[in-house]
Amino acid sequence: MTSASARVLCVDVGSTFTKAVLVDTTTGAVLGTASHPTTVSTDVMDGVDAVRADLAGSGEPTEVLACSSAGGGLRLAVVGYEREVTAEAGQRVGLSAGAKVVHVASGAMTGDDVKALRAASPDLVLLVGGTDGGNARVLLHNAERLAKARLSAPVVVAGNTDAADEVAALLTSTGRRFVVADNVLPRIGVVAPESARAAIREAFLTHVIGGKGLSRGRGFAELVQAPTPDAVLRGVEVLAGVVGGDVLVVDVGGATTDVYSVITPQGEDASIQREVVGTLWHARTVEADLGMRWSAEGVVEACARERRALDGATAEYAARVAADTAHLASSPQEWLAEEEIASAAAVLAVRRHGRPGHPSEHPRPLAEVTVLVGSGGVLRHAPGGVGDRVLEQVLSDHGGGWRVPVAARAGVDTAYLLFAVGLLADHHPEAAAVLAAEVLPATVATGRHPG
């Protein structure tokens, strides 16, 4: 019998469902899983209580770790200097930190720019600008604008470190809540996300999660460790360490398709800084127009632009589920349409993830990907190998403009474990590694190994 002290309950409070995994941290074994509709309309802790009750037979946990994307997740605005340099670096770092980037401003902010920022209703503002030791004029101007703006969102400062004290003084003068981190772009061609990512997480936990009105003071804010996408990316990092190679994860959701990659640069990529912004080797991208329900018609439109047109029946089905997002496929014809939409969303999202953000940059080197993992409800719950066929489409797609990963193993995270791996990574690293390996058996069984 496993001792109570070894049980950790990992919970993801999602926008639609609250999922839980009970883990024995002495062995890394999964003791049970549960799911319940997220109770946003009452108190999200009701859903947490429900999954906890479902797992009561497996033993009472003494520790609960949670991540959350309920209430819209973390809405981030980026304020930078040049759109193609520091603002772009800030946006990449924000995505890697699990945020939904809802607004990007570049250059010296005007009154209209401040109004546009307020209209975006961010939970958090990431203020960046300049390389270390460079010109700080725009960074200081924008700091002063933010200090005086009628804006309740806290600020994470991650620009020119030489100006950090002046920026802090400006924000302090008006009582603005802020956190100072290292520069996301310390020098041209180098993106340094770690400090800003940690500061965004700190601000999210301290200022944001408790302010969304998701729970009436029942300890929810104390449970949450990170935004869900941040926890998933941390889980992908652990998985890459376990497999000893590059990992790509595609999460096909109802509203967005997220792609995560953890890559170790090889050869020229490892030694030469060719890009103005630089490559973020542990990265996440979010495609807000590619999804299975709310964004289903966006998939149809994106396919037309990419010369991957869907047939008329699939396009009609996409329009129907976009209008009725609660619809569940119930016939072979509908499941065929679901598969077509999911395949298109996954392929196009990976293409965008891999393509360079600027003409001067190079594609993300995906050819050495060792493991491709699929996630999202349509891949986890679809019948008849739909998930495997969707991932096969990703691995055989030559339309992205780079060499495809010819030796990757592919499989679906059917138990939805990656978020739990990420939550455990810093608290129970050995258990996290064992749990990450649980994602792999399906990839071995269903993977392709072309010669």
XYZ file of C-alpha atoms in Angstrom:
451
model
C 0.000 0.000 0.000
C 1.380 3.395 -1.007
C 1.910 5.788 1.894
C -0.247 8.914 1.976
C 2.826 11.140 2.003
C 3.756 9.884 -1.475
C 0.506 10.892 -3.181
C 0.325 14.147 -5.144
C -2.825 15.268 -6.930
C -2.077 17.243 -10.106
C -5.034 19.288 -11.361
C -5.556 21.263 -14.558
C -8.463 23.685 -14.216
C -9.201 24.196 -17.885
C -11.671 26.474 -19.599
C -14.046 23.544 -20.217
C -12.916 20.579 -18.100
C -11.004 20.147 -14.863
C -8.646 17.175 -15.199
C -6.741 15.425 -12.443
C -3.942 12.869 -12.179
C -3.061 11.244 -8.851
C 0.628 10.295 -8.786
C 2.698 8.187 -6.416
C 5.828 10.312 -6.217
C 7.974 7.500 -4.821
C 7.492 5.476 -8.001
C 6.057 7.948 -10.514
C 3.094 5.633 -11.019
C -0.340 6.951 -11.969
C -2.806 5.923 -9.264
C -5.866 7.339 -11.022
C -7.259 10.003 -13.318
C -10.515 11.968 -13.263
C -12.322 14.692 -15.179
C -15.235 17.020 -14.411
C -16.719 20.048 -16.199
C -15.049 23.204 -14.919
C -17.411 24.990 -12.554
C -16.716 28.577 -13.634
C -20.360 29.592 -13.115
C -20.190 28.745 -9.393
C -16.711 28.240 -7.968
C -13.871 26.426 -9.727
C -13.043 24.684 -6.470
C -16.323 22.770 -6.863
C -14.792 21.055 -9.891
C -11.537 20.467 -8.021
C -13.516 18.924 -5.174
C -15.353 16.721 -7.678
C -12.223 15.207 -9.235
C -10.724 14.797 -5.800
C -13.823 12.886 -4.684
C -13.664 10.691 -7.800
C -10.136 9.682 -6.834
C -10.838 9.203 -3.125
C -10.682 5.446 -3.514
C -7.033 5.681 -4.552
C -6.014 7.396 -1.342
C -6.028 10.909 0.104
C -3.282 13.178 -1.262
C -1.277 15.336 1.106
C -0.243 17.710 -1.664
C -2.233 19.279 -4.498
C -0.551 21.072 -7.407
C -2.662 22.900 -9.970
C -2.410 24.879 -13.173
C -5.193 26.884 -14.755
C -6.444 28.303 -18.030
C -9.944 28.996 -16.700
C -11.409 32.431 -17.144
C -9.539 32.914 -20.412
C -6.122 31.993 -19.043
C -3.421 34.653 -18.858
C -4.063 37.606 -21.192
C -0.776 39.352 -21.917
C 0.017 42.623 -23.690
C 3.550 43.243 -24.965
C 4.940 46.778 -25.151
C 8.267 46.939 -26.996
C 10.567 49.095 -29.068
C 10.808 47.784 -32.648
C 8.048 45.397 -33.702
C 10.474 43.059 -35.472
C 13.041 43.045 -32.670
C 12.234 43.580 -28.978
C 8.441 43.442 -29.382
C 8.797 40.178 -31.313
C 11.144 38.787 -28.657
C 8.660 39.762 -25.954
C 5.809 38.070 -27.780
C 7.783 34.838 -28.138
C 8.694 34.865 -24.466
C 5.080 35.594 -23.478
C 3.843 32.610 -25.459
C 6.485 30.367 -23.918
C 5.311 31.512 -20.479
C 1.802 30.231 -21.150
C 0.170 33.538 -22.009
C -2.359 34.434 -24.649
C -0.864 37.518 -26.296
C -3.825 39.833 -26.844
C -1.997 43.019 -27.850
C 1.440 44.063 -29.142
C 2.563 47.712 -29.191
C 5.878 48.941 -30.563
C 7.680 52.249 -30.491
C 7.022 55.270 -28.297
C 3.427 54.955 -27.119
C 0.935 57.721 -27.901
C -2.352 58.429 -26.171
C -4.137 56.353 -28.803
C -1.714 53.490 -28.184
C -2.568 53.556 -24.482
C -6.288 53.486 -25.327
C -5.745 50.465 -27.605
C -3.811 48.735 -24.842
C -6.590 49.347 -22.324
C -9.193 48.118 -24.820
C -7.356 44.791 -25.086
C -8.023 44.227 -21.333
C -4.768 42.428 -20.552
C -4.203 40.710 -17.229
C -0.521 41.560 -17.426
C 1.770 43.871 -19.428
C 5.255 42.784 -20.508
C 7.402 45.902 -20.972
C 10.504 45.292 -23.086
C 12.839 47.407 -25.159
C 16.473 47.785 -26.117
C 19.478 45.577 -25.665
C 21.564 45.885 -22.503
C 23.579 49.074 -22.638
C 21.665 50.368 -25.647
C 19.339 53.337 -26.121
C 16.751 53.403 -23.321
C 14.731 56.422 -24.472
C 11.704 54.487 -25.769
C 11.713 52.080 -22.817
C 11.628 54.971 -20.336
C 8.968 56.812 -22.357
C 6.741 53.736 -22.366
C 7.355 53.131 -18.666
C 6.163 56.651 -17.932
C 3.082 56.131 -20.126
C 2.233 52.905 -18.323
C 2.821 54.506 -14.937
C 0.263 57.224 -15.691
C -2.240 55.090 -17.624
C -5.614 54.130 -16.155
C -4.656 50.490 -16.260
C -4.979 47.975 -13.434
C -2.799 45.257 -14.945
C 0.599 44.726 -13.289
C 3.753 45.120 -15.358
C 6.683 42.759 -15.898
C 9.749 44.784 -16.871
C 12.201 42.836 -19.047
C 14.075 45.412 -21.115
C 17.459 47.132 -21.094
C 18.799 46.267 -17.638
C 20.861 49.463 -17.481
C 17.579 51.395 -17.284
C 15.790 49.010 -14.906
C 16.197 51.254 -11.846
C 14.786 54.275 -13.693
C 11.876 52.220 -14.997
C 11.180 50.920 -11.490
C 11.226 54.446 -10.104
C 8.695 55.626 -12.710
C 6.320 52.765 -11.961
C 6.758 53.141 -8.201
C 5.913 56.856 -8.382
C 2.280 56.066 -9.262
C 1.906 52.880 -7.216
C 1.929 50.622 -10.248
C 2.397 46.928 -9.408
C 5.424 45.528 -11.223
C 8.143 42.875 -11.277
C 11.628 43.420 -12.753
C 13.262 40.608 -14.735
C 16.364 40.256 -16.881
C 16.267 41.553 -20.440
C 14.531 39.201 -22.890
C 16.908 40.451 -25.612
C 20.227 41.185 -23.879
C 21.971 41.490 -27.217
C 20.952 41.206 -30.855
C 20.371 37.591 -31.842
C 19.982 36.258 -28.286
C 16.601 35.622 -26.660
C 16.820 34.956 -22.910
C 13.354 33.883 -21.721
C 14.022 32.259 -18.346
C 13.928 35.273 -16.026
C 10.945 36.918 -17.745
C 9.086 33.614 -17.888
C 9.552 33.195 -14.131
C 8.474 36.792 -13.507
C 5.354 36.356 -15.639
C 4.495 33.233 -13.657
C 5.052 35.103 -10.374
C 2.854 38.002 -11.478
C 0.198 35.596 -12.725
C 0.073 33.813 -9.381
C 0.329 36.933 -7.227
C -1.834 39.423 -9.085
C -3.924 37.636 -11.707
C -5.222 34.219 -10.679
C -6.875 35.528 -7.524
C -8.401 38.482 -9.340
C -10.441 36.584 -11.931
C -13.269 35.829 -9.540
C -12.960 32.090 -10.129
C -13.182 31.100 -6.481
C -14.515 32.633 -3.290
C -11.382 32.386 -1.172
C -11.249 28.598 -0.827
C -7.534 28.267 -1.470
C -7.589 28.135 -5.264
C -4.914 30.822 -5.676
C -2.629 28.926 -3.286
C -2.971 25.713 -5.299
C -2.175 27.156 -8.724
C 1.486 26.912 -9.704
C 1.373 28.200 -13.298
C -0.773 28.881 -16.357
C -1.599 25.542 -17.978
C 0.447 26.116 -21.173
C 3.494 26.982 -19.067
C 3.087 23.710 -17.150
C 2.734 21.790 -20.421
C 5.900 23.342 -21.882
C 7.738 22.404 -18.689
C 6.423 18.872 -19.160
C 7.685 18.822 -22.749
C 11.116 19.894 -21.485
C 11.147 16.944 -19.084
C 9.997 14.593 -21.848
C 12.819 15.792 -24.117
C 15.270 14.995 -21.353
C 13.811 11.509 -20.934
C 13.969 10.644 -24.653
C 17.326 12.356 -25.109
C 16.192 14.162 -28.236
C 14.005 16.824 -29.766
C 10.274 16.733 -28.986
C 7.293 18.278 -30.778
C 3.791 18.432 -29.252
C 0.606 19.420 -31.100
C -2.456 20.231 -28.983
C -5.602 20.568 -31.122
C -8.265 22.366 -29.090
C -11.718 23.758 -29.713
C -10.565 27.376 -30.094
C -6.816 27.174 -30.729
C -4.116 24.771 -31.805
C -0.965 25.053 -29.707
C 2.414 23.693 -30.776
C 5.302 23.128 -28.361
C 8.849 22.195 -29.283
C 12.006 21.576 -27.307
C 14.998 21.458 -29.628
C 18.728 21.115 -29.029
C 20.429 23.023 -31.855
C 22.983 21.059 -33.830
C 25.900 22.081 -36.023
C 25.546 25.523 -37.555
C 22.358 26.219 -35.574
C 24.272 25.771 -32.331
C 27.166 28.050 -33.175
C 25.909 30.865 -35.387
C 23.479 33.629 -34.434
C 21.885 34.483 -37.768
C 18.591 35.998 -36.668
C 18.038 39.532 -35.471
C 15.797 38.292 -32.644
C 17.298 34.846 -32.232
C 15.716 31.430 -31.895
C 13.817 30.353 -28.803
C 14.689 26.655 -28.692
C 12.031 25.855 -26.065
C 8.995 27.406 -27.707
C 5.216 27.507 -27.892
C 3.042 29.009 -30.583
C -0.718 29.532 -30.489
C -2.901 29.597 -33.592
C -6.154 31.315 -32.646
C -7.788 30.682 -36.037
C -7.243 26.906 -35.980
C -9.576 24.875 -33.776
C -12.216 22.179 -33.751
C -15.223 24.306 -32.735
C -14.996 28.060 -32.220
C -12.294 28.346 -34.894
C -13.391 25.541 -37.226
C -14.223 27.937 -40.060
C -10.797 29.487 -39.608
C -9.314 26.086 -40.494
C -11.277 26.087 -43.755
C -10.074 29.600 -44.608
C -6.465 28.822 -43.689
C -6.528 25.683 -45.831
C -7.639 27.707 -48.836
C -4.695 30.072 -48.363
C -2.291 27.127 -48.035
C -3.668 25.332 -51.114
C -4.910 22.471 -48.958
C -8.605 22.912 -49.666
C -11.118 20.859 -47.666
C -14.053 19.288 -49.469
C -17.511 20.833 -49.384
C -18.955 18.395 -46.840
C -16.132 19.105 -44.380
C -16.502 22.850 -44.871
C -20.244 22.583 -44.182
C -19.559 20.558 -41.046
C -17.033 23.161 -39.873
C -19.664 25.889 -40.207
C -22.178 23.762 -38.293
C -19.913 23.024 -35.299
C -18.725 26.646 -35.171
C -22.374 27.645 -34.734
C -23.058 24.812 -32.260
C -19.834 24.367 -30.292
C -21.391 21.736 -28.002
C -22.060 19.373 -30.925
C -20.454 15.935 -30.642
C -19.721 13.820 -33.698
C -22.049 10.806 -33.831
C -21.720 9.216 -37.279
C -18.874 7.907 -39.463
C -19.385 10.842 -41.834
C -19.075 13.354 -38.994
C -15.989 11.654 -37.617
C -14.440 11.788 -41.076
C -15.022 15.545 -41.094
C -13.593 15.812 -37.557
C -10.466 13.982 -38.715
C -10.079 16.229 -41.759
C -10.393 19.393 -39.676
C -8.027 18.080 -36.997
C -5.439 17.007 -39.583
C -5.560 20.391 -41.273
C -5.327 22.276 -37.977
C -2.364 20.205 -36.824
C -0.470 20.418 -40.118
C -0.978 24.157 -40.554
C -0.127 24.915 -36.926
C 3.154 22.992 -37.208
C 3.956 24.780 -40.471
C 3.513 28.133 -38.744
C 5.505 26.962 -35.739
C 8.417 25.974 -37.942
C 8.420 28.867 -40.365
C 10.723 31.826 -39.648
C 9.128 34.898 -38.141
C 11.129 37.183 -40.412
C 12.574 36.807 -43.959
C 16.100 37.110 -42.553
C 15.577 34.134 -40.235
C 15.795 30.402 -40.870
C 13.080 27.779 -40.280
C 12.959 26.023 -36.929
C 15.028 22.840 -37.378
C 12.386 20.126 -36.940
C 14.118 17.400 -38.965
C 15.727 15.854 -35.880
C 12.502 15.594 -33.855
C 12.591 12.266 -32.023
C 9.041 12.152 -30.666
C 5.817 13.779 -31.843
C 3.030 13.814 -29.249
C -0.578 14.684 -30.008
C -3.001 16.137 -27.484
C -6.455 17.679 -27.399
C -9.872 16.104 -26.991
C -10.336 15.140 -30.635
C -7.079 13.164 -30.624
C -7.644 11.575 -27.212
C -11.263 10.523 -27.686
C -11.743 9.914 -31.416
C -12.380 6.299 -32.465
C -10.483 4.078 -34.853
C -6.963 5.491 -34.810
C -7.922 9.037 -35.803
C -5.212 10.521 -33.579
C -2.492 8.370 -35.143
C -3.579 9.317 -38.658
C -3.607 13.026 -37.788
C -0.038 12.792 -36.503
C 0.988 10.854 -39.619
C -0.239 13.822 -41.657
C 2.073 16.100 -39.673
C 5.083 13.827 -40.154
C 4.538 13.442 -43.896
C 3.811 17.097 -44.687
C 6.389 18.666 -47.011
C 4.573 21.965 -47.435
C 6.239 23.802 -44.583
C 9.481 24.554 -46.360
C 11.839 22.375 -44.299
C 12.924 18.760 -43.988
C 10.327 16.706 -42.121
C 11.354 14.575 -39.113
C 11.799 11.285 -40.968
C 12.551 9.129 -37.914
C 10.104 10.504 -35.361
C 7.914 8.244 -33.262
C 4.349 9.492 -32.928
C 1.634 8.889 -30.370
C -1.222 10.528 -28.486
C -1.031 11.539 -24.822
C -4.292 9.673 -24.218
C -4.080 9.967 -20.431
C -3.292 13.716 -20.605
C -0.149 13.520 -18.493
C 2.132 16.286 -19.791
C 0.610 19.007 -17.616
C 1.167 16.805 -14.550
C 4.758 16.169 -15.589
C 5.266 19.924 -15.715
C 3.676 20.500 -12.311
C 5.854 17.820 -10.728
C 9.087 18.881 -12.454
C 10.292 21.359 -9.839
C 8.755 19.705 -6.776
C 9.340 16.019 -7.568
C 11.763 15.791 -10.505
C 12.349 12.036 -10.321
C 8.627 11.295 -10.348
C 8.188 13.772 -13.219
C 10.740 11.897 -15.311
C 9.070 8.541 -14.652
C 5.661 10.002 -15.464
C 7.008 11.542 -18.689
C 8.087 8.081 -19.779
C 4.443 6.994 -19.450
C 3.670 9.196 -22.449
C 6.062 7.121 -24.577
C 4.666 3.563 -24.868
C 2.011 4.658 -27.367
C 4.647 6.409 -29.477
C 6.673 3.210 -29.658
C 3.636 1.144 -30.576
C 2.197 3.449 -33.208
C 5.306 5.265 -34.396
C 6.709 5.114 -37.884
C 10.352 4.371 -38.510
C 10.959 4.847 -42.222
C 14.311 3.780 -43.471
